[in-house]
Structures are given as C-alpha cells and as structure tokens.
Short mmCIF file of C-alpha atoms in Angstrom, two decimals:
data_model
loop_
_atom_site.label_atom_id
_atom_site.label_comp_id
_atom_site.label_asym_id
_atom_site.label_seq_id
_atom_site.Cartn_x
_atom_site.Cartn_y
_atom_site.Cartn_z
CA MET A 995 56.44 46.72 159.59
CA GLU A 996 53.57 49.22 160.00
CA TYR A 997 52.37 49.92 163.24
CA ARG A 998 48.47 50.80 164.67
CA ARG A 999 47.37 52.10 167.79
CA LEU A 1000 45.32 49.53 169.50
CA GLY A 1001 42.36 51.22 169.98
CA ALA A 1002 41.68 54.08 171.58
CA SER A 1003 44.80 52.80 174.04
CA GLY A 1004 48.44 54.31 174.21
CA LEU A 1005 49.65 50.84 172.88
CA HIS A 1006 51.08 50.52 169.60
CA VAL A 1007 50.90 46.74 167.77
CA PRO A 1008 52.04 45.44 164.30
CA ALA A 1009 49.62 45.06 161.61
CA LEU A 1010 50.70 41.32 161.60
CA SER A 1011 51.27 39.49 165.07
CA PHE A 1012 52.22 35.94 165.22
CA GLY A 1013 49.36 33.13 166.35
CA ALA A 1014 51.24 30.92 168.93
CA GLY A 1015 48.32 28.32 168.42
CA THR A 1016 50.39 25.83 166.84
CA PHE A 1017 53.00 25.55 169.32
CA GLY A 1018 52.82 22.70 171.93
CA GLY A 1019 50.69 20.40 169.71
CA ARG A 1020 48.45 18.49 172.59
CA GLY A 1021 44.95 17.32 172.33
CA PRO A 1022 42.81 16.71 169.12
CA LEU A 1023 42.56 20.05 167.99
CA PHE A 1024 45.99 21.94 168.74
CA SER A 1025 47.49 18.87 167.56
CA ALA A 1026 45.99 19.22 164.14
CA TRP A 1027 46.67 22.76 164.08
CA GLY A 1028 50.54 21.90 165.02
CA ASP A 1029 53.18 20.65 167.11
CA THR A 1030 55.92 22.86 166.88
CA GLY A 1031 58.50 22.99 169.78
CA ALA A 1032 60.75 24.91 171.81
CA ASP A 1033 63.86 24.82 168.89
CA GLN A 1034 61.46 25.50 165.85
CA ALA A 1035 59.44 28.13 167.73
CA ARG A 1036 62.67 30.13 168.46
CA ARG A 1037 63.34 30.26 164.74
CA MET A 1038 60.31 31.11 163.79
CA VAL A 1039 60.32 33.95 166.57
CA ASP A 1040 63.37 34.88 165.06
CA MET A 1041 61.83 35.30 161.47
CA ALA A 1042 58.69 37.68 162.98
CA LEU A 1043 60.94 39.25 165.18
CA ASP A 1044 63.31 40.64 161.95
CA ALA A 1045 59.97 41.30 160.13
CA GLY A 1046 58.61 43.86 162.55
CA VAL A 1047 55.95 41.31 164.03
CA THR A 1048 56.42 41.60 167.51
CA MET A 1049 53.14 40.69 169.09
CA PHE A 1050 52.77 36.99 169.90
CA ASP A 1051 49.25 35.75 170.84
CA SER A 1052 48.59 32.54 172.57
CA ALA A 1053 46.00 31.12 175.32
CA ASP A 1054 45.67 28.97 178.53
CA VAL A 1055 43.66 26.32 176.56
CA TYR A 1056 46.06 26.31 173.95
CA SER A 1057 47.69 22.67 174.11
CA ASP A 1058 46.51 22.54 178.20
CA GLY A 1059 49.16 25.19 178.55
CA GLU A 1060 52.23 24.14 176.61
CA SER A 1061 51.72 27.05 173.91
CA GLU A 1062 52.27 29.88 176.68
CA ARG A 1063 55.26 27.53 177.79
CA VAL A 1064 56.79 26.80 174.29
CA LEU A 1065 55.94 30.84 174.02
CA GLY A 1066 57.85 31.61 177.00
CA GLN A 1067 61.19 29.79 175.92
CA ALA A 1068 61.08 31.14 172.41
CA LEU A 1069 61.21 34.77 173.37
CA LYS A 1070 63.65 33.97 176.43
CA GLY A 1071 66.34 36.76 176.40
CA ARG A 1072 64.39 38.76 174.34
CA ARG A 1073 61.21 39.40 176.34
CA ASP A 1074 61.69 43.28 175.76
CA ARG A 1075 61.70 43.06 172.02
CA ALA A 1076 57.88 41.58 172.58
CA LEU A 1077 54.53 42.21 173.35
CA ILE A 1078 52.61 39.00 174.64
CA SER A 1079 48.78 38.86 173.92
CA THR A 1080 46.89 35.63 175.77
CA LYS A 1081 43.91 34.69 177.03
CA ALA A 1082 41.70 32.96 179.97
CA GLY A 1083 38.38 32.29 180.93
CA LEU A 1084 37.37 29.27 179.07
CA PRO A 1085 37.35 25.83 181.27
CA THR A 1086 40.53 24.18 181.79
CA GLY A 1087 39.84 21.51 184.07
CA GLU A 1088 36.18 20.12 185.65
CA GLY A 1089 36.95 22.20 189.15
CA PRO A 1090 34.89 24.76 190.20
CA GLN A 1091 37.41 27.57 189.59
CA ASP A 1092 38.54 26.09 186.60
CA ALA A 1093 36.49 28.27 184.07
CA GLY A 1094 34.91 31.65 184.27
CA THR A 1095 35.72 35.38 184.69
CA GLY A 1096 35.43 35.76 188.36
CA ARG A 1097 37.59 37.39 190.66
CA ALA A 1098 39.70 34.27 192.30
CA ARG A 1099 39.62 32.47 188.99
CA LEU A 1100 40.75 35.58 186.96
CA ILE A 1101 44.23 36.12 189.55
CA ALA A 1102 45.01 32.40 189.68
CA ALA A 1103 44.82 32.34 185.99
CA VAL A 1104 46.89 35.44 185.30
CA GLU A 1105 49.42 33.82 188.09
CA ALA A 1106 49.65 30.68 186.06
CA ALA A 1107 49.90 32.31 182.62
CA LEU A 1108 52.82 34.14 184.26
CA THR A 1109 54.37 31.25 185.42
CA ARG A 1110 54.40 29.30 182.18
CA LEU A 1111 55.39 32.51 180.09
CA GLY A 1112 58.46 33.34 182.01
CA THR A 1113 57.59 36.92 182.72
CA ASP A 1114 56.23 39.04 185.06
CA HIS A 1115 53.96 40.80 183.24
CA ILE A 1116 51.52 40.56 180.10
CA ASP A 1117 51.06 43.22 177.88
CA LEU A 1118 47.63 42.19 176.54
CA PHE A 1119 45.50 40.07 178.45
CA GLN A 1120 42.11 39.10 177.02
CA LEU A 1121 38.97 37.40 178.85
CA HIS A 1122 38.19 34.31 175.95
CA ALA A 1123 34.82 34.38 176.23
CA PHE A 1124 31.68 35.90 178.02
CA ASP A 1125 31.28 34.81 181.59
CA ALA A 1126 27.22 34.88 182.06
CA GLY A 1127 27.19 34.09 185.83
CA THR A 1128 29.67 36.23 187.02
CA PRO A 1129 28.46 40.13 186.95
CA VAL A 1130 30.87 42.29 184.75
CA GLU A 1131 31.30 44.62 187.79
CA GLU A 1132 33.38 41.83 189.62
CA THR A 1133 35.09 40.69 186.35
CA VAL A 1134 36.28 44.52 185.45
CA SER A 1135 37.13 45.38 188.70
CA ALA A 1136 39.23 42.41 189.29
CA LEU A 1137 41.33 42.78 185.36
CA ASP A 1138 41.60 46.80 186.82
CA ASP A 1139 42.90 45.49 190.01
CA LEU A 1140 45.94 43.31 188.17
CA VAL A 1141 46.61 46.39 185.66
CA LYS A 1142 47.23 48.54 189.05
CA THR A 1143 49.58 45.75 190.23
CA GLY A 1144 51.18 45.77 186.96
CA LYS A 1145 51.14 42.39 185.99
CA LEU A 1146 48.57 43.59 183.22
CA ARG A 1147 49.79 46.30 181.17
CA TYR A 1148 46.38 46.09 178.70
CA ILE A 1149 43.01 44.28 178.82
CA GLY A 1150 40.64 43.00 176.31
CA VAL A 1151 37.81 40.68 175.39
CA SER A 1152 37.68 37.86 172.56
CA ASN A 1153 33.97 36.45 170.88
CA PHE A 1154 32.11 39.08 172.81
CA ALA A 1155 28.84 40.03 171.44
CA GLY A 1156 27.74 43.98 171.32
CA TRP A 1157 25.75 44.13 174.07
CA GLN A 1158 28.37 42.01 176.36
CA LEU A 1159 31.00 44.23 175.85
CA MET A 1160 28.80 47.68 175.61
CA LYS A 1161 27.83 46.45 179.31
CA SER A 1162 31.45 45.74 180.36
CA LEU A 1163 32.51 49.47 179.07
CA ALA A 1164 29.56 50.86 180.67
CA ALA A 1165 30.62 49.54 184.22
CA ALA A 1166 34.41 50.72 183.99
CA ASP A 1167 33.42 53.93 182.70
CA ALA A 1168 30.78 54.26 185.98
CA HIS A 1169 33.37 53.52 188.23
CA GLY A 1170 36.65 54.84 187.04
CA TRP A 1171 38.08 51.06 185.72
CA THR A 1172 40.64 50.42 183.03
CA ARG A 1173 38.73 50.25 180.05
CA TYR A 1174 38.72 47.19 176.88
CA ALA A 1175 41.38 48.64 174.39
CA ALA A 1176 40.72 44.97 172.13
CA HIS A 1177 38.38 42.58 170.69
CA GLN A 1178 39.74 39.31 169.25
CA VAL A 1179 37.37 38.79 166.60
CA TYR A 1180 36.78 36.02 163.99
CA TYR A 1181 36.73 38.20 160.91
CA SER A 1182 37.51 37.03 157.10
CA LEU A 1183 36.25 37.17 153.13
CA VAL A 1184 34.14 34.25 153.85
CA GLY A 1185 33.11 35.18 157.53
CA ARG A 1186 32.31 39.49 157.90
CA ASP A 1187 29.45 39.45 160.53
CA TYR A 1188 32.00 41.30 162.58
CA GLU A 1189 30.77 44.26 160.18
CA TRP A 1190 27.63 44.48 161.45
CA GLU A 1191 27.52 45.43 164.62
CA LEU A 1192 30.88 44.91 166.38
CA MET A 1193 32.93 47.09 163.93
CA PRO A 1194 30.67 49.88 164.53
CA LEU A 1195 30.90 49.57 168.18
CA GLY A 1196 34.41 49.36 168.18
CA HIS A 1197 34.75 52.48 165.87
CA ASP A 1198 32.46 54.32 168.16
CA GLN A 1199 34.04 52.76 171.60
CA GLY A 1200 38.03 53.17 170.74
CA VAL A 1201 38.22 49.30 170.83
CA GLY A 1202 40.54 47.70 168.20
CA ALA A 1203 40.07 44.80 166.63
CA VAL A 1204 42.64 41.82 166.68
CA VAL A 1205 41.77 39.10 164.09
CA TRP A 1206 42.07 35.88 164.45
CA SER A 1207 41.61 33.54 161.67
CA PRO A 1208 41.85 35.59 158.79
CA LEU A 1209 41.86 32.86 156.48
CA GLY A 1210 38.89 31.21 157.68
CA TRP A 1211 39.92 28.45 159.67
CA GLY A 1212 42.28 27.25 157.04
CA ARG A 1213 40.11 27.55 153.92
CA LEU A 1214 41.62 30.64 152.10
CA THR A 1215 45.25 28.90 151.32
CA GLY A 1216 44.51 27.98 147.74
CA LYS A 1217 43.93 24.42 148.16
CA ILE A 1218 40.23 23.79 148.25
CA ARG A 1219 39.03 24.85 145.00
CA ARG A 1220 35.28 24.51 143.32
CA GLY A 1221 34.55 21.17 142.19
CA GLN A 1222 37.42 19.45 143.78
CA PRO A 1223 37.49 17.24 147.09
CA LEU A 1224 39.09 18.45 150.25
CA PRO A 1225 42.59 17.46 149.88
CA ALA A 1226 43.70 14.93 151.82
CA GLY A 1227 46.23 16.41 153.99
CA SER A 1228 43.80 19.32 155.02
CA ARG A 1229 43.72 19.92 158.64
CA LEU A 1230 39.92 20.97 158.25
CA HIS A 1231 39.06 16.46 158.29
CA GLU A 1232 40.01 17.08 161.61
CA THR A 1233 39.31 20.75 162.74
CA ALA A 1234 36.03 21.70 160.77
CA GLN A 1235 33.51 20.87 163.52
CA TRP A 1236 35.70 23.56 165.66
CA GLY A 1237 35.51 26.36 163.43
CA PRO A 1238 33.03 29.08 162.09
CA PRO A 1239 30.91 27.51 159.19
CA VAL A 1240 31.25 28.30 155.89
CA ALA A 1241 28.83 27.92 153.10
CA ASP A 1242 30.53 26.08 150.02
CA GLU A 1243 29.30 28.21 147.43
CA LEU A 1244 30.59 31.91 149.76
CA LEU A 1245 33.77 30.06 149.62
CA TYR A 1246 34.03 28.85 146.08
CA ASP A 1247 32.91 32.40 144.98
CA VAL A 1248 35.77 34.51 147.30
CA VAL A 1249 38.25 31.80 146.18
CA ASP A 1250 37.50 32.10 142.33
CA VAL A 1251 38.21 36.06 142.90
CA LEU A 1252 41.16 35.70 144.98
CA ALA A 1253 42.69 33.26 141.97
CA ALA A 1254 41.97 35.38 139.48
CA LEU A 1255 43.60 38.86 142.04
CA SER A 1256 46.75 36.18 142.49
CA GLU A 1257 47.38 35.93 138.71
CA GLU A 1258 47.46 39.16 138.63
CA THR A 1259 49.19 40.67 141.32
CA GLY A 1260 51.67 37.56 141.47
CA ARG A 1261 50.69 37.45 145.26
CA THR A 1262 49.39 34.37 146.91
CA ILE A 1263 45.86 33.76 147.68
CA PRO A 1264 46.80 34.15 151.53
CA GLN A 1265 48.32 36.86 151.03
CA ILE A 1266 45.72 38.69 149.30
CA ALA A 1267 43.19 37.56 152.20
CA LEU A 1268 45.35 38.99 154.51
CA ASN A 1269 45.92 42.18 152.86
CA TRP A 1270 42.26 42.95 152.09
CA LEU A 1271 41.86 42.65 155.86
CA LEU A 1272 44.42 45.14 156.77
CA ARG A 1273 42.58 47.55 155.16
CA ARG A 1274 39.29 46.98 156.73
CA PRO A 1275 38.61 49.50 159.58
CA THR A 1276 39.32 48.98 163.22
CA VAL A 1277 41.34 46.77 162.69
CA ALA A 1278 44.64 46.83 165.03
CA SER A 1279 46.47 43.92 164.00
CA VAL A 1280 45.50 40.56 162.50
CA ILE A 1281 47.09 37.13 163.63
CA ILE A 1282 48.67 34.99 161.49
CA GLY A 1283 49.41 31.47 162.14
CA ALA A 1284 52.06 29.06 160.70
CA ARG A 1285 52.47 25.26 161.28
CA ASN A 1286 56.40 25.65 159.47
CA GLU A 1287 59.01 28.55 158.69
CA ARG A 1288 57.66 28.37 154.93
CA GLN A 1289 53.80 29.08 155.63
CA LEU A 1290 55.26 31.85 158.00
CA GLN A 1291 57.29 33.74 155.39
CA ASP A 1292 54.63 33.83 153.13
CA ASN A 1293 52.11 34.77 155.33
CA LEU A 1294 55.00 37.67 155.96
CA GLY A 1295 54.44 38.94 152.51
CA ALA A 1296 50.98 40.21 152.87
CA ILE A 1297 52.15 43.37 154.10
CA GLY A 1298 54.33 46.13 152.33
CA TRP A 1299 51.72 46.52 149.27
CA GLU A 1300 48.12 47.19 148.84
CA LEU A 1301 44.96 45.87 146.59
CA THR A 1302 43.57 48.45 144.37
CA THR A 1303 40.24 50.11 144.57
CA ASP A 1304 38.84 47.89 142.23
CA GLN A 1305 40.89 44.61 143.40
CA VAL A 1306 38.80 45.38 146.99
CA ALA A 1307 35.40 45.77 145.51
CA ARG A 1308 35.83 42.57 143.83
CA LEU A 1309 36.70 40.69 146.66
CA ASP A 1310 33.75 42.97 148.46
CA LYS A 1311 31.40 42.06 145.95
CA ALA A 1312 32.23 38.33 146.12
CA SER A 1313 32.23 38.08 149.83
CA GLY A 1314 29.17 40.48 150.68
CA ARG A 1315 26.26 38.49 151.92
CA THR A 1316 22.97 40.50 152.90
CA ALA A 1317 23.13 41.30 156.95
CA PRO A 1318 20.40 40.05 159.29
CA TYR A 1319 17.53 42.34 160.54
CA PRO A 1320 18.15 44.86 162.00
CA TYR A 1321 21.23 45.50 160.27
CA TYR A 1322 20.39 45.17 156.19
CA PRO A 1323 18.08 48.23 156.54
CA TYR A 1324 21.16 50.06 156.75
CA GLU A 1325 22.40 48.78 153.93
CA VAL A 1326 19.41 48.75 151.53
CA GLN A 1327 17.53 51.69 152.45
CA GLU A 1328 18.41 55.20 151.53
CA GLY A 1329 17.24 56.63 154.74
CA PHE A 1330 18.91 54.40 157.03
CA ALA A 1331 21.59 54.54 154.76
CA ARG A 1332 22.15 58.36 154.79
CA LEU A 1333 21.85 58.13 159.03
CA ASN A 1334 24.32 55.68 159.27
CA PRO A 1335 27.06 56.15 156.62
CA PRO A 1336 29.96 53.23 156.51
CA LEU A 1337 32.96 53.38 157.94
CA THR A 1338 35.96 53.66 155.90
CA PRO A 1339 39.65 52.44 156.22
CA GLN A 1340 40.50 55.70 157.66
CA ALA A 1341 38.51 54.94 160.50
CA ARG A 1342 40.87 53.08 162.36
#
C-alpha cells in the first residue's frame, strides 16, 4: 500500500480507504447499498488491514448511525491499527438541533459519533455539507476547540464549493484556528468537475482530496454497456436519484475505453478506473466500497501498478468535457493556459 500526506498536514493516509456506507443497511438508500452486519464487517476490515488499507470512512447519516456502530464493533481490539474518518452536518432528525454545523450541534454530533464508534477520538472529522445559516467563524472555532480537547485529530469538509472552503480557511488563518486538511469530494472518470476549481484550490491551500464514489455511483463496474439495458440486479434502479447525474453517451464513451484497456492489461474495469484516479493531482486517498468480500478483493487490485502514459491519455480524452465559464478559457486559449499551466500528478 502507498501512503500519502493528507494535504499539508502531518497525517499520512493510505492511497485506498474503505467506505463503510454498506455497513448497517437501514433506510431506502443505504439498504440498497448493502446490509453488512458486524461479523461480515469484521472479515472485511481484516482484509482491508491486511492489504494496508488503514482508513475507514463513515458518517452519522449512514444507516441512521448504524454504519458507525458496526464499524466500531469491527475495529474493536485493533483500534490502534486504524484511522477513523467520519462526517456530520446533514439532518439526522426533525428537531432544531438535528442539523447544521453550529457549535452546539457539532459538539453533540461528535460526542454521539464517539459513542457509536466506541472510541475516544476521531482521526479525521469532516463537515458533510456547508451550513449557510451558521457563520463560518462559529463552525471553525468549535472544531478547533474539539481538536484541542483531543476528540478530533484532523478536520476537513465534504461537498463544499470553492468559495465556501476558501472562506472557511481564511477564517481559520485569521484567528489561528486549525485548518481543514481534507476535502471529501465526488471525482470519477464520469465526473471530473472537481478539476475545474476545487483541485487548484486544494493544491494552492494544502487541502487533500479524499474521493467518494470513484466508480461514478456504481456505473463503472463493467456491467453497464452501450446498447444494453441496465442490469436487473443493479443498485442504480433504487439509488440513481440520489447520486450525481451522468450523461449516457459520456458513460458509454468511457466504458468503451475501459473495456479495451481491460483486454490489454488483464485488469478489471473497476481496477482501471480506480488506478486512473490514483494518479490525479491532490488526491490523497480514494474511498472504495464493497457489498461483499469479492468486490473488496477486486477493488484492492487497483493498487501496485500503473497505467501507461498512452492509456491515461485515452481515458483523459474519452472522459474529458469542456469546462463551463470561467474555466474553459484556461483550457482552450493559449494566453490563459500560459498563465495557469495544468497541475501534474507530482503536485500531490
């Protein structure tokens, strides 16, 4: 396993992390993802740790907290071997203190997560969404206090716009508070919007990307092909409405190239899609999920090898789309591009 520094922080994380969204199986979305119980979760955690996958990601909204409970049970007795990443901020109930990132809400959310996880600290705690109703100073200062108490080791955000992240970092810098080290983002071969603004921001500000849904919400498994109906067993029948939209032709163009590369390399389509992401600038860790041990074993095969420069170029061409304004001039006009050269994988 390769280990990478998380942004500009002192924390080193594995290039692949394990997503516990399949643990618990409560509610319409998460039951479609998976319903892994404590026994199977422990076996999958065993496999992950044996492969060097030491970071495990969850959230308080995953299966109404059951994901965190199952993860805590699966890590019992080897907590010191693992990094726990979790999130809070989205609504967990109808009450006035059941959503958002105000001070009282964050303190309560962290205490509840610690109890469910059966631990005394969280290694990486991320805000699941931006809370427009709470001043960023209140949010960042509350997180700084929780870091100082030792309950949180590192902090980050998820699903922020560029201005939201930059405003928060500016507040932290102005007051000497703990800075965000991570941005948990959607990024895949069929969803490259992260590259337009958030990637350069992360590079400039030392915020590492922790990638969620690297297989495009389950679309890059090799089961969805041009001219064929959606397989009967695909979870997309139940979950597509909650995930990032993907144009059919973009998906088919990317899968066509992935299939060809699979023939050339002997690697599976998911392994190739994951390996492409591992080369991208600012990417610290890619979260892999699995409903069973076979899927986990396949995803673990994404590490330890590299696509060739030509193979990467073919994937780049198939997956690339013209960026919206104000980003596209920097891609297509020489003067703009000269002032802003593209980032390279070495810029991690």
